[in-house]
PDB file of C-alpha atoms in Angstrom:
ATOM      1  CA  MET A   1     115.558  81.222  74.447  1.00 36.00           C
ATOM      2  CA  SER A   2     113.641  78.171  73.251  1.00 36.00           C
ATOM      3  CA  THR A   3     110.056  78.588  72.101  1.00 36.00           C
ATOM      4  CA  ARG A   4     107.080  76.661  73.454  1.00 37.00           C
ATOM      5  CA  ALA A   5     106.805  74.737  70.190  1.00 38.00           C
ATOM      6  CA  GLY A   6     110.449  73.840  70.421  1.00 40.00           C
ATOM      7  CA  ARG A   7     109.964  72.162  73.733  1.00 40.00           C
ATOM      8  CA  SER A   8     107.324  69.553  72.934  1.00 38.00           C
ATOM      9  CA  SER A   9     109.133  66.919  74.966  1.00 38.00           C
ATOM     10  CA  GLY A  10     108.935  69.195  77.961  1.00 39.00           C
ATOM     11  CA  ARG A  11     105.247  69.828  77.349  1.00 36.00           C
ATOM     12  CA  ALA A  12     104.366  66.179  77.918  1.00 35.00           C
ATOM     13  CA  LEU A  13     106.159  66.348  81.222  1.00 35.00           C
ATOM     14  CA  ALA A  14     104.471  69.641  82.015  1.00 39.00           C
ATOM     15  CA  LEU A  15     101.010  68.209  81.503  1.00 33.00           C
ATOM     16  CA  ALA A  16     101.830  65.461  83.983  1.00 37.00           C
ATOM     17  CA  LEU A  17     102.400  68.074  86.633  1.00 41.00           C
ATOM     18  CA  ALA A  18      99.345  68.379  88.857  1.00 36.00           C
ATOM     19  CA  LEU A  19     100.044  71.856  88.978  1.00 35.00           C
ATOM     20  CA  ALA A  20     104.053  74.127  90.083  1.00 37.00           C
ATOM     21  CA  LEU A  21     113.815  94.762 102.126  1.00 32.00           C
ATOM     22  CA  GLY A  22     116.576  98.138 103.770  1.00 34.00           C
ATOM     23  CA  LEU A  23     113.121  98.313 102.245  1.00 36.00           C
ATOM     24  CA  THR A  24     111.675 101.160 100.223  1.00 38.00           C
ATOM     25  CA  LEU A  25     107.934 100.819 100.695  1.00 42.00           C
ATOM     26  CA  LEU A  26     105.829 100.363  97.609  1.00 51.00           C
ATOM     27  CA  ALA A  27     102.937 102.729  97.055  1.00 46.00           C
ATOM     28  CA  PRO A  28      99.862 101.626  99.058  1.00 44.00           C
ATOM     29  CA  VAL A  29      97.493  99.376  97.141  1.00 45.00           C
ATOM     30  CA  PRO A  30      94.103 101.121  96.941  1.00 45.00           C
ATOM     31  CA  ALA A  31      91.177  99.141  98.318  1.00 43.00           C
ATOM     32  CA  THR A  32      88.165  98.521  96.089  1.00 46.00           C
ATOM     33  CA  ALA A  33      84.719  97.093  96.615  1.00 52.00           C
ATOM     34  CA  ALA A  34      85.555  94.042  94.543  1.00 83.00           C
ATOM     35  CA  THR A  35      85.441  90.457  95.752  1.00 92.00           C
ATOM     36  CA  VAL A  36      87.806  88.096  93.971  1.00 95.00           C
ATOM     37  CA  ARG A  37      88.689  84.425  94.279  1.00 96.00           C
ATOM     38  CA  LEU A  38      92.476  84.397  94.443  1.00 97.00           C
ATOM     39  CA  GLN A  39      94.076  81.170  93.203  1.00 97.00           C
ATOM     40  CA  VAL A  40      97.779  81.007  93.902  1.00 98.00           C
ATOM     41  CA  TRP A  41     100.477  78.446  93.118  1.00 97.00           C
ATOM     42  CA  ASP A  42     103.514  78.208  95.374  1.00 97.00           C
ATOM     43  CA  PHE A  43     106.229  76.283  93.588  1.00 94.00           C
ATOM     44  CA  ASN A  44     109.668  75.439  94.981  1.00 93.00           C
ATOM     45  CA  ALA A  45     111.347  74.825  91.655  1.00 89.00           C
ATOM     46  CA  CYS A  46     114.548  72.977  92.712  1.00 86.00           C
ATOM     47  CA  ASP A  47     116.311  74.724  89.828  1.00 84.00           C
ATOM     48  CA  GLN A  48     120.109  74.310  90.112  1.00 69.00           C
ATOM     49  CA  TYR A  49     120.202  72.835  93.620  1.00 57.00           C
ATOM     50  CA  GLY A  50     118.752  69.484  94.684  1.00 53.00           C
ATOM     51  CA  ARG A  51     121.099  67.246  92.745  1.00 60.00           C
ATOM     52  CA  ASN A  52     120.365  64.365  95.111  1.00 68.00           C
ATOM     53  CA  PHE A  53     116.675  64.396  94.182  1.00 72.00           C
ATOM     54  CA  PRO A  54     115.709  62.521  90.999  1.00 74.00           C
ATOM     55  CA  ASP A  55     112.737  64.826  90.378  1.00 74.00           C
ATOM     56  CA  CYS A  56     115.118  67.777  90.024  1.00 82.00           C
ATOM     57  CA  GLN A  57     117.105  66.152  87.229  1.00 80.00           C
ATOM     58  CA  VAL A  58     115.276  67.685  84.274  1.00 82.00           C
ATOM     59  CA  THR A  59     116.293  70.363  81.812  1.00 82.00           C
ATOM     60  CA  PRO A  60     115.467  74.032  82.408  1.00 83.00           C
ATOM     61  CA  GLU A  61     113.209  73.880  79.359  1.00 88.00           C
ATOM     62  CA  GLN A  62     111.193  71.024  80.850  1.00 90.00           C
ATOM     63  CA  ARG A  63     110.857  72.811  84.172  1.00 90.00           C
ATOM     64  CA  ALA A  64     109.842  76.085  82.522  1.00 93.00           C
ATOM     65  CA  ASP A  65     107.235  74.280  80.434  1.00 94.00           C
ATOM     66  CA  ALA A  66     105.823  72.593  83.532  1.00 93.00           C
ATOM     67  CA  ILE A  67     105.456  75.868  85.414  1.00 95.00           C
ATOM     68  CA  ALA A  68     104.023  77.728  82.421  1.00 95.00           C
ATOM     69  CA  ALA A  69     101.509  74.936  81.790  1.00 94.00           C
ATOM     70  CA  SER A  70     100.381  75.078  85.409  1.00 93.00           C
ATOM     71  CA  LEU A  71      99.952  78.857  85.363  1.00 95.00           C
ATOM     72  CA  GLY A  72      98.140  78.694  82.026  1.00 92.00           C
ATOM     73  CA  SER A  73      95.803  75.938  83.184  1.00 91.00           C
ATOM     74  CA  THR A  74      92.095  76.261  82.429  1.00 90.00           C
ATOM     75  CA  SER A  75      91.008  73.442  84.771  1.00 92.00           C
ATOM     76  CA  TRP A  76      92.154  75.344  87.891  1.00 94.00           C
ATOM     77  CA  THR A  77      92.799  78.889  86.748  1.00 95.00           C
ATOM     78  CA  PRO A  78      95.490  80.575  88.850  1.00 97.00           C
ATOM     79  CA  ASN A  79      95.943  84.335  88.914  1.00 97.00           C
ATOM     80  CA  ALA A  80      99.189  84.531  90.905  1.00 98.00           C
ATOM     81  CA  ALA A  81     102.246  82.453  91.737  1.00 98.00           C
ATOM     82  CA  THR A  82     105.173  82.555  94.145  1.00 98.00           C
ATOM     83  CA  LEU A  83     108.375  80.671  93.338  1.00 97.00           C
ATOM     84  CA  GLN A  84     111.659  79.801  95.008  1.00 97.00           C
ATOM     85  CA  GLU A  85     114.909  78.112  93.897  1.00 93.00           C
ATOM     86  CA  MET A  86     114.527  79.396  90.353  1.00 93.00           C
ATOM     87  CA  CYS A  87     117.158  80.220  87.741  1.00 91.00           C
ATOM     88  CA  ARG A  88     116.839  83.577  86.012  1.00 92.00           C
ATOM     89  CA  SER A  89     116.905  81.748  82.699  1.00 90.00           C
ATOM     90  CA  THR A  90     113.948  79.582  83.785  1.00 92.00           C
ATOM     91  CA  PHE A  91     112.060  82.699  84.900  1.00 95.00           C
ATOM     92  CA  ASP A  92     112.621  84.276  81.487  1.00 94.00           C
ATOM     93  CA  MET A  93     111.385  81.163  79.672  1.00 94.00           C
ATOM     94  CA  VAL A  94     108.264  80.912  81.856  1.00 96.00           C
ATOM     95  CA  LEU A  95     107.375  84.571  81.337  1.00 97.00           C
ATOM     96  CA  ALA A  96     107.838  84.194  77.567  1.00 96.00           C
ATOM     97  CA  ASP A  97     105.620  81.084  77.546  1.00 96.00           C
ATOM     98  CA  LEU A  98     102.727  82.503  79.582  1.00 96.00           C
ATOM     99  CA  PRO A  99      99.580  83.761  77.861  1.00 91.00           C
ATOM    100  CA  PRO A 100      99.209  87.525  77.367  1.00 93.00           C
ATOM    101  CA  GLY A 101      98.258  89.359  80.547  1.00 95.00           C
ATOM    102  CA  TRP A 102     100.877  87.876  82.877  1.00 97.00           C
ATOM    103  CA  VAL A 103     103.636  89.904  84.535  1.00 98.00           C
ATOM    104  CA  GLY A 104     106.536  88.760  86.698  1.00 98.00           C
ATOM    105  CA  ALA A 105     109.432  89.866  88.863  1.00 98.00           C
ATOM    106  CA  PHE A 106     112.641  88.037  89.742  1.00 97.00           C
ATOM    107  CA  HIS A 107     115.220  88.687  92.468  1.00 97.00           C
ATOM    108  CA  SER A 108     118.640  87.046  92.539  1.00 95.00           C
ATOM    109  CA  THR A 109     119.648  85.605  95.895  1.00 95.00           C
ATOM    110  CA  TYR A 110     122.747  83.790  94.633  1.00 91.00           C
ATOM    111  CA  THR A 111     125.147  83.879  91.665  1.00 86.00           C
ATOM    112  CA  THR A 112     125.774  80.381  90.405  1.00 80.00           C
ATOM    113  CA  THR A 113     128.034  78.571  87.964  1.00 76.00           C
ATOM    114  CA  ASP A 114     125.635  75.632  87.709  1.00 72.00           C
ATOM    115  CA  THR A 115     125.128  74.677  84.072  1.00 72.00           C
ATOM    116  CA  ARG A 116     121.380  74.374  84.593  1.00 69.00           C
ATOM    117  CA  CYS A 117     121.210  78.152  85.103  1.00 78.00           C
ATOM    118  CA  GLN A 118     122.471  78.951  81.625  1.00 67.00           C
ATOM    119  CA  SER A 119     121.939  82.627  80.954  1.00 67.00           C
ATOM    120  CA  THR A 120     123.810  85.843  80.361  1.00 67.00           C
ATOM    121  CA  ASP A 121     122.631  86.544  83.916  1.00 73.00           C
ATOM    122  CA  PRO A 122     123.895  83.564  86.038  1.00 80.00           C
ATOM    123  CA  ALA A 123     121.402  84.266  88.807  1.00 89.00           C
ATOM    124  CA  TRP A 124     119.308  81.985  90.998  1.00 90.00           C
ATOM    125  CA  GLY A 125     116.612  83.187  93.346  1.00 95.00           C
ATOM    126  CA  ILE A 126     112.919  83.860  93.941  1.00 97.00           C
ATOM    127  CA  ALA A 127     110.096  85.214  91.792  1.00 98.00           C
ATOM    128  CA  VAL A 128     106.453  86.190  91.570  1.00 98.00           C
ATOM    129  CA  PHE A 129     104.016  86.056  88.657  1.00 98.00           C
ATOM    130  CA  ALA A 130     100.526  87.548  88.387  1.00 98.00           C
ATOM    131  CA  ARG A 131      97.746  87.830  85.867  1.00 97.00           C
ATOM    132  CA  SER A 132      97.798  91.621  86.050  1.00 97.00           C
ATOM    133  CA  ASP A 133      97.950  94.618  83.725  1.00 94.00           C
ATOM    134  CA  VAL A 134     100.625  96.256  85.861  1.00 95.00           C
ATOM    135  CA  LEU A 135     103.363  95.333  88.307  1.00 97.00           C
ATOM    136  CA  THR A 136     104.737  98.063  90.594  1.00 97.00           C
ATOM    137  CA  GLY A 137     108.124  97.581  92.189  1.00 95.00           C
ATOM    138  CA  PRO A 138     109.445  95.068  92.942  1.00 97.00           C
ATOM    139  CA  VAL A 139     111.238  95.710  96.210  1.00 97.00           C
ATOM    140  CA  HIS A 140     113.074  93.297  98.463  1.00 97.00           C
ATOM    141  CA  HIS A 141     114.326  92.988 102.007  1.00 98.00           C
ATOM    142  CA  THR A 142     117.259  90.782 102.989  1.00 97.00           C
ATOM    143  CA  LEU A 143     116.362  88.598 105.979  1.00 98.00           C
ATOM    144  CA  GLY A 144     119.765  86.919 106.366  1.00 96.00           C
ATOM    145  CA  VAL A 145     122.895  85.847 104.482  1.00 95.00           C
ATOM    146  CA  GLU A 146     124.348  82.326 104.397  1.00 94.00           C
ATOM    147  CA  THR A 147     128.089  81.677 104.717  1.00 91.00           C
ATOM    148  CA  SER A 148     127.911  80.700 101.028  1.00 88.00           C
ATOM    149  CA  GLY A 149     126.748  84.211 100.210  1.00 90.00           C
ATOM    150  CA  GLU A 150     123.181  83.170  99.452  1.00 91.00           C
ATOM    151  CA  GLU A 151     120.647  85.764 100.644  1.00 96.00           C
ATOM    152  CA  ARG A 152     117.394  84.920 102.360  1.00 98.00           C
ATOM    153  CA  THR A 153     114.971  87.511 101.057  1.00 98.00           C
ATOM    154  CA  LEU A 154     111.375  88.737 101.061  1.00 98.00           C
ATOM    155  CA  LEU A 155     110.474  89.876  97.534  1.00 98.00           C
ATOM    156  CA  CYS A 156     107.259  91.860  96.966  1.00 98.00           C
ATOM    157  CA  ALA A 157     105.481  93.539  94.068  1.00 98.00           C
ATOM    158  CA  ASP A 158     102.153  95.331  93.790  1.00 98.00           C
ATOM    159  CA  VAL A 159      99.753  93.858  91.244  1.00 98.00           C
ATOM    160  CA  THR A 160      96.056  94.015  90.376  1.00 97.00           C
ATOM    161  CA  VAL A 161      94.306  90.675  90.111  1.00 96.00           C
ATOM    162  CA  GLY A 162      90.747  91.948  89.910  1.00 94.00           C
ATOM    163  CA  ILE A 163      91.724  93.599  93.183  1.00 95.00           C
ATOM    164  CA  GLY A 164      94.876  95.418  94.242  1.00 96.00           C
ATOM    165  CA  MET A 165      97.281  93.362  96.325  1.00 97.00           C
ATOM    166  CA  ARG A 166     100.896  93.038  97.379  1.00 98.00           C
ATOM    167  CA  LEU A 167     102.307  89.687  96.259  1.00 98.00           C
ATOM    168  CA  CYS A 168     105.378  88.417  98.115  1.00 98.00           C
ATOM    169  CA  THR A 169     107.604  85.355  98.147  1.00 98.00           C
ATOM    170  CA  THR A 170     110.393  84.148 100.422  1.00 98.00           C
ATOM    171  CA  HIS A 171     112.806  81.268 100.886  1.00 98.00           C
ATOM    172  CA  LEU A 172     114.116  80.911 104.445  1.00 98.00           C
ATOM    173  CA  THR A 173     117.258  79.094 105.517  1.00 97.00           C
ATOM    174  CA  SER A 174     117.374  75.313 105.738  1.00 93.00           C
ATOM    175  CA  SER A 175     120.669  75.183 107.646  1.00 93.00           C
ATOM    176  CA  SER A 176     119.379  76.461 111.001  1.00 96.00           C
ATOM    177  CA  GLN A 177     115.892  76.199 112.452  1.00 97.00           C
ATOM    178  CA  SER A 178     116.536  79.077 114.856  1.00 98.00           C
ATOM    179  CA  GLU A 179     117.750  81.267 111.980  1.00 98.00           C
ATOM    180  CA  ALA A 180     114.713  80.333 109.888  1.00 98.00           C
ATOM    181  CA  ALA A 181     112.523  81.310 112.842  1.00 98.00           C
ATOM    182  CA  SER A 182     114.305  84.671 113.192  1.00 98.00           C
ATOM    183  CA  GLN A 183     113.935  85.348 109.467  1.00 98.00           C
ATOM    184  CA  ALA A 184     110.236  84.468 109.622  1.00 98.00           C
ATOM    185  CA  VAL A 185     109.731  86.924 112.491  1.00 98.00           C
ATOM    186  CA  THR A 186     111.489  89.699 110.554  1.00 98.00           C
ATOM    187  CA  ALA A 187     109.401  89.068 107.443  1.00 98.00           C
ATOM    188  CA  ASP A 188     106.233  88.982 109.529  1.00 98.00           C
ATOM    189  CA  GLY A 189     107.050  92.385 110.996  1.00 98.00           C
ATOM    190  CA  LEU A 190     107.158  93.879 107.509  1.00 98.00           C
ATOM    191  CA  VAL A 191     103.947  92.179 106.433  1.00 98.00           C
ATOM    192  CA  ASP A 192     102.196  93.314 109.625  1.00 97.00           C
ATOM    193  CA  GLU A 193     102.924  96.961 108.770  1.00 97.00           C
ATOM    194  CA  TRP A 194     101.213  96.589 105.413  1.00 97.00           C
ATOM    195  CA  THR A 195      98.212  94.621 106.636  1.00 97.00           C
ATOM    196  CA  ALA A 196      97.731  97.120 109.490  1.00 96.00           C
ATOM    197  CA  ALA A 197      97.421  99.781 106.783  1.00 95.00           C
ATOM    198  CA  GLY A 198      94.611  97.749 105.224  1.00 93.00           C
ATOM    199  CA  MET A 199      96.573  96.187 102.386  1.00 95.00           C
ATOM    200  CA  LEU A 200      95.796  92.797 100.931  1.00 97.00           C
ATOM    201  CA  VAL A 201      99.146  90.981 101.200  1.00 98.00           C
ATOM    202  CA  VAL A 202      99.627  87.434  99.885  1.00 98.00           C
ATOM    203  CA  VAL A 203     102.866  85.685 100.881  1.00 98.00           C
ATOM    204  CA  GLY A 204     103.967  82.305  99.582  1.00 98.00           C
ATOM    205  CA  GLY A 205     107.215  80.548 100.242  1.00 98.00           C
ATOM    206  CA  ASP A 206     109.408  77.788 101.532  1.00 97.00           C
ATOM    207  CA  PHE A 207     109.686  78.661 105.239  1.00 98.00           C
ATOM    208  CA  ASN A 208     111.699  75.529 106.142  1.00 97.00           C
ATOM    209  CA  LEU A 209     109.704  75.346 109.393  1.00 97.00           C
ATOM    210  CA  ASP A 210     107.568  72.211 109.610  1.00 96.00           C
ATOM    211  CA  VAL A 211     104.127  73.107 111.002  1.00 94.00           C
ATOM    212  CA  ARG A 212     103.514  69.410 111.657  1.00 91.00           C
ATOM    213  CA  ARG A 213     106.213  69.334 114.385  1.00 92.00           C
ATOM    214  CA  CYS A 214     104.219  70.018 117.534  1.00 93.00           C
ATOM    215  CA  ARG A 215     106.128  71.356 120.546  1.00 92.00           C
ATOM    216  CA  ASN A 216     109.024  72.563 118.401  1.00 96.00           C
ATOM    217  CA  SER A 217     110.010  75.951 119.831  1.00 98.00           C
ATOM    218  CA  ASN A 218     111.478  77.250 116.564  1.00 98.00           C
ATOM    219  CA  VAL A 219     108.284  76.489 114.666  1.00 98.00           C
ATOM    220  CA  SER A 220     106.252  78.215 117.364  1.00 97.00           C
ATOM    221  CA  THR A 221     108.549  81.252 117.527  1.00 98.00           C
ATOM    222  CA  GLY A 222     108.843  81.668 113.784  1.00 98.00           C
ATOM    223  CA  LEU A 223     105.232  81.103 112.740  1.00 98.00           C
ATOM    224  CA  LYS A 224     102.966  82.142 115.623  1.00 98.00           C
ATOM    225  CA  GLY A 225     103.086  85.787 114.536  1.00 98.00           C
ATOM    226  CA  TRP A 226     101.733  84.826 111.125  1.00 98.00           C
ATOM    227  CA  TYR A 227      98.720  82.728 112.103  1.00 97.00           C
ATOM    228  CA  THR A 228      95.404  83.839 113.486  1.00 96.00           C
ATOM    229  CA  GLY A 229      93.955  81.153 115.760  1.00 93.00           C
ATOM    230  CA  ARG A 230      95.462  77.771 116.405  1.00 93.00           C
ATOM    231  CA  PHE A 231      97.626  76.066 113.813  1.00 94.00           C
ATOM    232  CA  GLY A 232      99.637  72.887 113.443  1.00 93.00           C
ATOM    233  CA  ALA A 233      99.104  69.297 112.432  1.00 89.00           C
ATOM    234  CA  GLY A 234      95.597  68.755 111.117  1.00 83.00           C
ATOM    235  CA  LYS A 235      92.778  69.005 113.629  1.00 83.00           C
ATOM    236  CA  THR A 236      95.243  68.794 116.530  1.00 86.00           C
ATOM    237  CA  ARG A 237      96.444  72.386 115.911  1.00 91.00           C
ATOM    238  CA  CYS A 238      99.390  72.304 118.282  1.00 94.00           C
ATOM    239  CA  TYR A 239     100.240  76.037 118.418  1.00 96.00           C
ATOM    240  CA  SER A 240      98.325  79.176 119.320  1.00 96.00           C
ATOM    241  CA  GLY A 241      98.875  81.933 116.787  1.00 97.00           C
ATOM    242  CA  SER A 242      99.109  85.592 117.719  1.00 97.00           C
ATOM    243  CA  GLY A 243      99.002  87.010 114.181  1.00 97.00           C
ATOM    244  CA  GLY A 244      96.358  87.978 111.683  1.00 96.00           C
ATOM    245  CA  MET A 245      96.936  85.725 108.668  1.00 97.00           C
ATOM    246  CA  HIS A 246      95.184  82.667 107.314  1.00 96.00           C
ATOM    247  CA  GLU A 247      97.366  79.979 105.736  1.00 96.00           C
ATOM    248  CA  ALA A 248      95.515  78.300 102.895  1.00 95.00           C
ATOM    249  CA  ASP A 249      96.422  74.715 103.703  1.00 93.00           C
ATOM    250  CA  ARG A 250      95.340  74.500 107.347  1.00 91.00           C
ATOM    251  CA  TYR A 251      92.424  73.046 109.243  1.00 88.00           C
ATOM    252  CA  ARG A 252      89.232  75.106 109.431  1.00 86.00           C
ATOM    253  CA  SER A 253      85.785  74.244 110.677  1.00 82.00           C
ATOM    254  CA  GLY A 254      83.594  73.174 107.783  1.00 82.00           C
ATOM    255  CA  GLY A 255      86.566  72.535 105.507  1.00 81.00           C
ATOM    256  CA  ASP A 256      87.347  69.455 103.487  1.00 75.00           C
ATOM    257  CA  GLY A 257      89.472  67.970 106.267  1.00 72.00           C
ATOM    258  CA  VAL A 258      92.668  67.826 104.183  1.00 75.00           C
ATOM    259  CA  TYR A 259      95.011  70.384 105.711  1.00 81.00           C
ATOM    260  CA  ASP A 260      98.664  70.687 106.706  1.00 78.00           C
ATOM    261  CA  GLU A 261      99.575  68.328 103.901  1.00 80.00           C
ATOM    262  CA  ASP A 262     103.113  67.148 103.279  1.00 85.00           C
ATOM    263  CA  THR A 263     105.082  69.271 100.807  1.00 90.00           C
ATOM    264  CA  LEU A 264     108.538  67.686 101.130  1.00 86.00           C
ATOM    265  CA  GLY A 265     108.622  64.061 102.185  1.00 83.00           C
ATOM    266  CA  SER A 266     106.690  63.879 105.445  1.00 85.00           C
ATOM    267  CA  VAL A 267     106.997  67.576 106.340  1.00 90.00           C
ATOM    268  CA  LYS A 268     104.944  70.689 105.573  1.00 94.00           C
ATOM    269  CA  ILE A 269     107.297  73.643 105.044  1.00 95.00           C
ATOM    270  CA  ASP A 270     105.688  75.427 102.065  1.00 96.00           C
ATOM    271  CA  LEU A 271     103.044  77.974 103.045  1.00 97.00           C
ATOM    272  CA  VAL A 272     100.741  80.580 101.475  1.00 98.00           C
ATOM    273  CA  PHE A 273      99.306  83.341 103.695  1.00 98.00           C
ATOM    274  CA  ALA A 274      96.676  86.084 103.289  1.00 98.00           C
ATOM    275  CA  PRO A 275      95.343  88.528 105.930  1.00 97.00           C
ATOM    276  CA  GLY A 276      92.326  87.333 107.862  1.00 96.00           C
ATOM    277  CA  GLN A 277      90.604  90.726 107.738  1.00 94.00           C
ATOM    278  CA  ARG A 278      90.710  90.716 103.933  1.00 96.00           C
ATOM    279  CA  VAL A 279      89.831  87.090 103.106  1.00 96.00           C
ATOM    280  CA  ALA A 280      86.831  84.911 103.900  1.00 95.00           C
ATOM    281  CA  THR A 281      86.962  81.732 105.934  1.00 93.00           C
ATOM    282  CA  ASP A 282      86.517  79.572 102.826  1.00 94.00           C
ATOM    283  CA  TYR A 283      90.277  79.481 102.236  1.00 95.00           C
ATOM    284  CA  ALA A 284      91.570  76.147 100.957  1.00 93.00           C
ATOM    285  CA  GLY A 285      94.890  74.549 100.112  1.00 92.00           C
ATOM    286  CA  ASP A 286      96.031  71.423  98.362  1.00 90.00           C
ATOM    287  CA  ALA A 287      99.533  69.969  98.122  1.00 87.00           C
ATOM    288  CA  THR A 288      99.665  68.544  94.619  1.00 87.00           C
ATOM    289  CA  SER A 289     102.437  66.540  92.953  1.00 82.00           C
ATOM    290  CA  SER A 290     105.246  67.363  90.567  1.00 82.00           C
ATOM    291  CA  SER A 291     107.480  65.397  88.260  1.00 79.00           C
ATOM    292  CA  VAL A 292     110.040  68.230  88.070  1.00 81.00           C
ATOM    293  CA  SER A 293     110.548  69.151  91.729  1.00 83.00           C
ATOM    294  CA  ASP A 294     111.421  67.535  95.035  1.00 84.00           C
ATOM    295  CA  HIS A 295     108.733  69.689  96.724  1.00 89.00           C
ATOM    296  CA  ASP A 296     105.035  69.141  96.116  1.00 88.00           C
ATOM    297  CA  PRO A 297     103.644  72.445  94.814  1.00 92.00           C
ATOM    298  CA  LEU A 298     100.982  74.063  96.987  1.00 93.00           C
ATOM    299  CA  ARG A 299      97.753  75.288  95.440  1.00 95.00           C
ATOM    300  CA  ALA A 300      96.032  77.961  97.550  1.00 96.00           C
ATOM    301  CA  ALA A 301      92.689  79.735  97.212  1.00 96.00           C
ATOM    302  CA  PHE A 302      91.163  82.680  99.092  1.00 97.00           C
ATOM    303  CA  THR A 303      88.049  84.797  98.582  1.00 97.00           C
ATOM    304  CA  ALA A 304      89.401  88.334  99.029  1.00 97.00           C
ATOM    305  CA  SER A 305      87.497  91.593  99.320  1.00 91.00           C
ATOM    306  CA  GLY A 306      88.376  95.273  98.946  1.00 78.00           C
TER     307      GLY A 306
END
């Protein structure tokens, strides 16, 4: 594994980055009286796949440096991250590069022969990182399986980021909008069980359902159970949610007016959720930019209480 010092060429690129379950239940996260500002990166890493996108054509070392630099930032200090499309080797390099106090969990959703996933473990999948003393789990639930064998999965781990929480990530199918909607509904059912028990659950991922597409039945079916209140394109808010979650990058009264930003071309498919009963209404999200990914990383913030 290369060291941080050995990847100085990647560091320059990293600094240009505006950053980026059959389920066995984890033990319940105990509530506390604490109030914490959660700052979460969601980064679709385009590791291995995405060969048609110029931004994906960088070395694993450069991508790992970019992610580690973002998570180690002191200008906007994150305390958690959710990632998709990540090689196990990249995960290992990021975890080795992070400052002391970070923990992480990786789950393989596909075994690849791609040379950019060079590792004794030729795995590609999803991951979470947190600035936490402990990480319990992780556990995962398979939401669907592609004909290629790739699994669509919800990965979760319990961490303490000034406050106990369950941190989850997912990457839904891009080949079928109806399948992505079905997978989103299944994942939401699991999350609802935990939030109903009073848990603070933060979920970030590439849902492959564009919230900007008003009157799209798959978007409505797949996402309405997640959102509390109306959601959709900017102030128009074209769908009525029936769920209990706030998504960081969405319109809210009194907000900065920049919501439902594009995260891949002209669409918004990358989302970060937290339960409305555990976070204040000052949530905020910002789609940034990346020189090492085809997706724009999403920076999310919530004030969460115990």
